[in-house]
PDB file of C-alpha atoms in Angstrom:
ATOM      1  CA  MET A  13       0.151   0.317  -0.026  1.00  0.00           C
ATOM      2  CA  VAL A  14       1.088   3.440  -0.682  1.00  0.00           C
ATOM      3  CA  ILE A  15       1.152   4.444   3.008  1.00  0.00           C
ATOM      4  CA  ASN A  16       3.298   1.983   4.406  1.00  0.00           C
ATOM      5  CA  GLY A  17       5.790   2.759   0.923  1.00  0.00           C
ATOM      6  CA  LEU A  18       5.775   6.107   2.210  1.00  0.00           C
ATOM      7  CA  ILE A  19       6.700   5.495   5.757  1.00  0.00           C
ATOM      8  CA  ASN A  20       9.189   2.374   5.482  1.00  0.00           C
ATOM      9  CA  ALA A  21      10.729   3.526   2.140  1.00  0.00           C
ATOM     10  CA  PRO A  22      14.202   5.584   2.649  1.00  0.00           C
ATOM     11  CA  PHE A  23      14.899   8.994   1.387  1.00  0.00           C
ATOM     12  CA  VAL A  24      18.121   9.691  -0.658  1.00  0.00           C
ATOM     13  CA  GLU A  25      20.293  11.974   1.546  1.00  0.00           C
ATOM     14  CA  HIS A  26      22.889  13.801  -0.761  1.00  0.00           C
ATOM     15  CA  GLY A  27      26.109  15.974   0.185  1.00  0.00           C
ATOM     16  CA  GLY A  28      25.939  19.069  -1.851  1.00  0.00           C
ATOM     17  CA  ASN A  29      24.776  19.131  -5.548  1.00  0.00           C
ATOM     18  CA  ASN A  30      26.903  16.096  -6.251  1.00  0.00           C
ATOM     19  CA  MET A  31      24.850  12.816  -6.847  1.00  0.00           C
ATOM     20  CA  HIS A  32      27.948  10.720  -7.056  1.00  0.00           C
ATOM     21  CA  ALA A  33      27.109   7.507  -5.182  1.00  0.00           C
ATOM     22  CA  ASP A  34      29.935   8.030  -2.520  1.00  0.00           C
ATOM     23  CA  PHE A  35      27.725  11.060  -1.080  1.00  0.00           C
ATOM     24  CA  MET A  36      24.581   9.345  -0.909  1.00  0.00           C
ATOM     25  CA  LYS A  37      23.347   7.161   1.910  1.00  0.00           C
ATOM     26  CA  ASP A  38      19.668   5.807   2.947  1.00  0.00           C
ATOM     27  CA  VAL A  39      17.871   7.692   5.459  1.00  0.00           C
ATOM     28  CA  GLY A  40      14.359   6.705   7.140  1.00  0.00           C
ATOM     29  CA  LEU A  41      11.416   8.881   7.005  1.00  0.00           C
ATOM     30  CA  CYS A  42      11.666   9.134  10.993  1.00  0.00           C
ATOM     31  CA  GLU A  43      14.377  10.951  10.829  1.00  0.00           C
ATOM     32  CA  PHE A  44      12.491  13.851   9.437  1.00  0.00           C
ATOM     33  CA  LEU A  45       9.330  13.443  10.770  1.00  0.00           C
ATOM     34  CA  GLY A  46       8.584  13.642  14.542  1.00  0.00           C
ATOM     35  CA  ALA A  47       5.037  13.099  16.338  1.00  0.00           C
ATOM     36  CA  GLU A  48       4.762  16.995  16.946  1.00  0.00           C
ATOM     37  CA  GLN A  49       4.844  17.371  13.118  1.00  0.00           C
ATOM     38  CA  ILE A  50       1.730  15.103  12.572  1.00  0.00           C
ATOM     39  CA  LEU A  51      -2.298  16.275  12.637  1.00  0.00           C
ATOM     40  CA  HIS A  52      -4.372  13.679  13.425  1.00  0.00           C
ATOM     41  CA  ASP A  53      -7.683  15.426  12.618  1.00  0.00           C
ATOM     42  CA  MET A  54      -7.393  18.016  10.160  1.00  0.00           C
ATOM     43  CA  THR A  55     -10.538  20.473   9.620  1.00  0.00           C
ATOM     44  CA  GLY A  56      -9.732  22.307   6.342  1.00  0.00           C
ATOM     45  CA  THR A  57     -12.049  22.307   3.492  1.00  0.00           C
ATOM     46  CA  SER A  58     -10.135  22.695   0.705  1.00  0.00           C
ATOM     47  CA  LYS A  59      -6.873  22.123  -0.670  1.00  0.00           C
ATOM     48  CA  LYS A  60      -5.320  25.404   0.380  1.00  0.00           C
ATOM     49  CA  ASP A  61      -6.672  25.187   3.588  1.00  0.00           C
ATOM     50  CA  VAL A  62      -4.876  21.918   4.475  1.00  0.00           C
ATOM     51  CA  ILE A  63      -1.912  22.876   3.251  1.00  0.00           C
ATOM     52  CA  GLU A  64      -1.925  26.032   5.423  1.00  0.00           C
ATOM     53  CA  GLU A  65      -2.574  24.043   8.358  1.00  0.00           C
ATOM     54  CA  LEU A  66       0.361  22.054   7.803  1.00  0.00           C
ATOM     55  CA  VAL A  67       2.415  25.193   6.998  1.00  0.00           C
ATOM     56  CA  GLU A  68       0.906  26.659  10.437  1.00  0.00           C
ATOM     57  CA  LEU A  69       2.018  23.517  12.211  1.00  0.00           C
ATOM     58  CA  LEU A  70       5.669  24.027  10.828  1.00  0.00           C
ATOM     59  CA  ILE A  71       5.623  27.343  12.001  1.00  0.00           C
ATOM     60  CA  LYS A  72       4.730  26.914  15.571  1.00  0.00           C
ATOM     61  CA  LYS A  73       7.239  24.238  15.834  1.00  0.00           C
ATOM     62  CA  LYS A  74       9.633  27.029  14.287  1.00  0.00           C
ATOM     63  CA  LEU A  75      10.950  24.540  11.719  1.00  0.00           C
ATOM     64  CA  ILE A  76       9.965  27.296   8.974  1.00  0.00           C
ATOM     65  CA  LYS A  77       9.842  31.135   9.210  1.00  0.00           C
ATOM     66  CA  ASN A  78       8.328  32.576   6.620  1.00  0.00           C
ATOM     67  CA  LYS A  79       4.496  31.282   6.410  1.00  0.00           C
ATOM     68  CA  SER A  80       3.602  33.882   3.468  1.00  0.00           C
ATOM     69  CA  GLU A  81       6.599  32.626   0.791  1.00  0.00           C
ATOM     70  CA  THR A  82       6.273  28.905   2.003  1.00  0.00           C
ATOM     71  CA  LEU A  83       2.666  29.009   0.925  1.00  0.00           C
ATOM     72  CA  LYS A  84       3.081  30.814  -2.011  1.00  0.00           C
ATOM     73  CA  ARG A  85       5.736  28.254  -3.353  1.00  0.00           C
ATOM     74  CA  ILE A  86       3.429  25.187  -2.477  1.00  0.00           C
ATOM     75  CA  LEU A  87       0.518  26.622  -4.204  1.00  0.00           C
ATOM     76  CA  GLU A  88       2.597  27.713  -7.199  1.00  0.00           C
ATOM     77  CA  ARG A  89       3.786  24.094  -7.416  1.00  0.00           C
ATOM     78  CA  GLU A  90       0.158  22.713  -7.048  1.00  0.00           C
ATOM     79  CA  GLU A  91      -0.635  24.871  -9.707  1.00  0.00           C
ATOM     80  CA  LEU A  92       1.780  23.278 -12.097  1.00  0.00           C
ATOM     81  CA  MET A  93       0.233  19.740 -11.245  1.00  0.00           C
ATOM     82  CA  SER A  94      -1.632  18.280  -8.511  1.00  0.00           C
ATOM     83  CA  THR A  95       0.402  16.441  -6.192  1.00  0.00           C
ATOM     84  CA  GLY A  96      -2.605  14.172  -5.147  1.00  0.00           C
ATOM     85  CA  LEU A  97      -1.095  10.843  -5.905  1.00  0.00           C
ATOM     86  CA  GLY A  98      -3.939   8.331  -5.720  1.00  0.00           C
ATOM     87  CA  ASP A  99      -4.873   5.813  -3.029  1.00  0.00           C
ATOM     88  CA  SER A 100      -5.725   8.804  -0.823  1.00  0.00           C
ATOM     89  CA  VAL A 101      -2.614  10.225  -0.501  1.00  0.00           C
ATOM     90  CA  ALA A 102      -1.151  13.637  -1.423  1.00  0.00           C
ATOM     91  CA  ILE A 103       2.168  15.065  -1.388  1.00  0.00           C
ATOM     92  CA  PRO A 104       2.417  18.527  -1.635  1.00  0.00           C
ATOM     93  CA  HIS A 105       5.778  19.807  -1.821  1.00  0.00           C
ATOM     94  CA  ALA A 106       8.416  22.936  -2.793  1.00  0.00           C
ATOM     95  CA  ARG A 107      11.828  23.931  -3.080  1.00  0.00           C
ATOM     96  CA  LEU A 108      12.427  26.301   0.320  1.00  0.00           C
ATOM     97  CA  GLU A 109      15.871  27.429   1.850  1.00  0.00           C
ATOM     98  CA  VAL A 110      14.910  25.174   4.774  1.00  0.00           C
ATOM     99  CA  GLY A 111      18.942  24.001   5.554  1.00  0.00           C
ATOM    100  CA  GLU A 112      20.224  20.681   4.948  1.00  0.00           C
ATOM    101  CA  LYS A 113      17.455  18.086   5.508  1.00  0.00           C
ATOM    102  CA  PRO A 114      14.139  18.211   3.867  1.00  0.00           C
ATOM    103  CA  ILE A 115      11.240  19.332   6.640  1.00  0.00           C
ATOM    104  CA  ILE A 116       7.988  17.192   6.764  1.00  0.00           C
ATOM    105  CA  ALA A 117       4.545  17.381   8.030  1.00  0.00           C
ATOM    106  CA  MET A 118       1.819  15.169   7.757  1.00  0.00           C
ATOM    107  CA  GLY A 119      -2.129  15.177   8.407  1.00  0.00           C
ATOM    108  CA  ARG A 120      -4.953  12.705   8.221  1.00  0.00           C
ATOM    109  CA  HIS A 121      -8.352  14.561   7.156  1.00  0.00           C
ATOM    110  CA  SER A 122     -11.153  11.843   8.052  1.00  0.00           C
ATOM    111  CA  LEU A 123     -13.409  13.043   5.585  1.00  0.00           C
ATOM    112  CA  GLY A 124     -11.181  13.397   2.642  1.00  0.00           C
ATOM    113  CA  LEU A 125     -10.711  16.259   0.322  1.00  0.00           C
ATOM    114  CA  ASP A 126     -10.706  16.644  -3.420  1.00  0.00           C
ATOM    115  CA  PHE A 127      -6.839  16.955  -4.438  1.00  0.00           C
ATOM    116  CA  ASP A 128      -7.407  16.735  -8.167  1.00  0.00           C
ATOM    117  CA  SER A 129      -5.838  12.835  -7.919  1.00  0.00           C
ATOM    118  CA  PRO A 130      -5.854  10.606 -10.839  1.00  0.00           C
ATOM    119  CA  ASP A 131      -7.787   7.983  -9.254  1.00  0.00           C
ATOM    120  CA  LYS A 132     -10.618  10.956  -8.535  1.00  0.00           C
ATOM    121  CA  LYS A 133     -10.912   9.727  -5.130  1.00  0.00           C
ATOM    122  CA  PRO A 134     -10.862  11.671  -2.156  1.00  0.00           C
ATOM    123  CA  VAL A 135      -7.253  12.270   0.262  1.00  0.00           C
ATOM    124  CA  HIS A 136      -7.153  11.401   3.569  1.00  0.00           C
ATOM    125  CA  LEU A 137      -3.514  11.614   4.113  1.00  0.00           C
ATOM    126  CA  ILE A 138      -1.312  14.780   3.227  1.00  0.00           C
ATOM    127  CA  MET A 139       2.554  15.105   3.329  1.00  0.00           C
ATOM    128  CA  LEU A 140       3.871  18.205   3.049  1.00  0.00           C
ATOM    129  CA  VAL A 141       7.358  18.159   2.055  1.00  0.00           C
ATOM    130  CA  LEU A 142      10.107  21.017   1.734  1.00  0.00           C
ATOM    131  CA  TRP A 143      13.496  20.724   0.697  1.00  0.00           C
ATOM    132  CA  ALA A 144      16.278  23.091  -0.590  1.00  0.00           C
TER     133      ALA A 144
END
């Protein structure tokens, strides 16, 4: 299932812009996603609302500083193509100066939202990813 793959699959971390194998290592998702970065009962009624909820969570946890720039970048990316993957999962994301490691927030929406997913099913799991 997609959710198990997201939680258990390694991210690839690299040094600088050099993607040479000597600089790569597998890193587990748990290194980037703590319990305090998860919203269990999201209340937004639109794609923009839930993205804003996750950004606000990262602001409160002092993991990012600029809410308006972060939202702008994520929504610009979302306009290019929906990040709804199907199987009730969406991964909105953007490149932003956030340091060396990605910043992640995850939320669960019990009712589900339209995220323009290819399978047209409502999204219940939203994983926001920011990286430099």
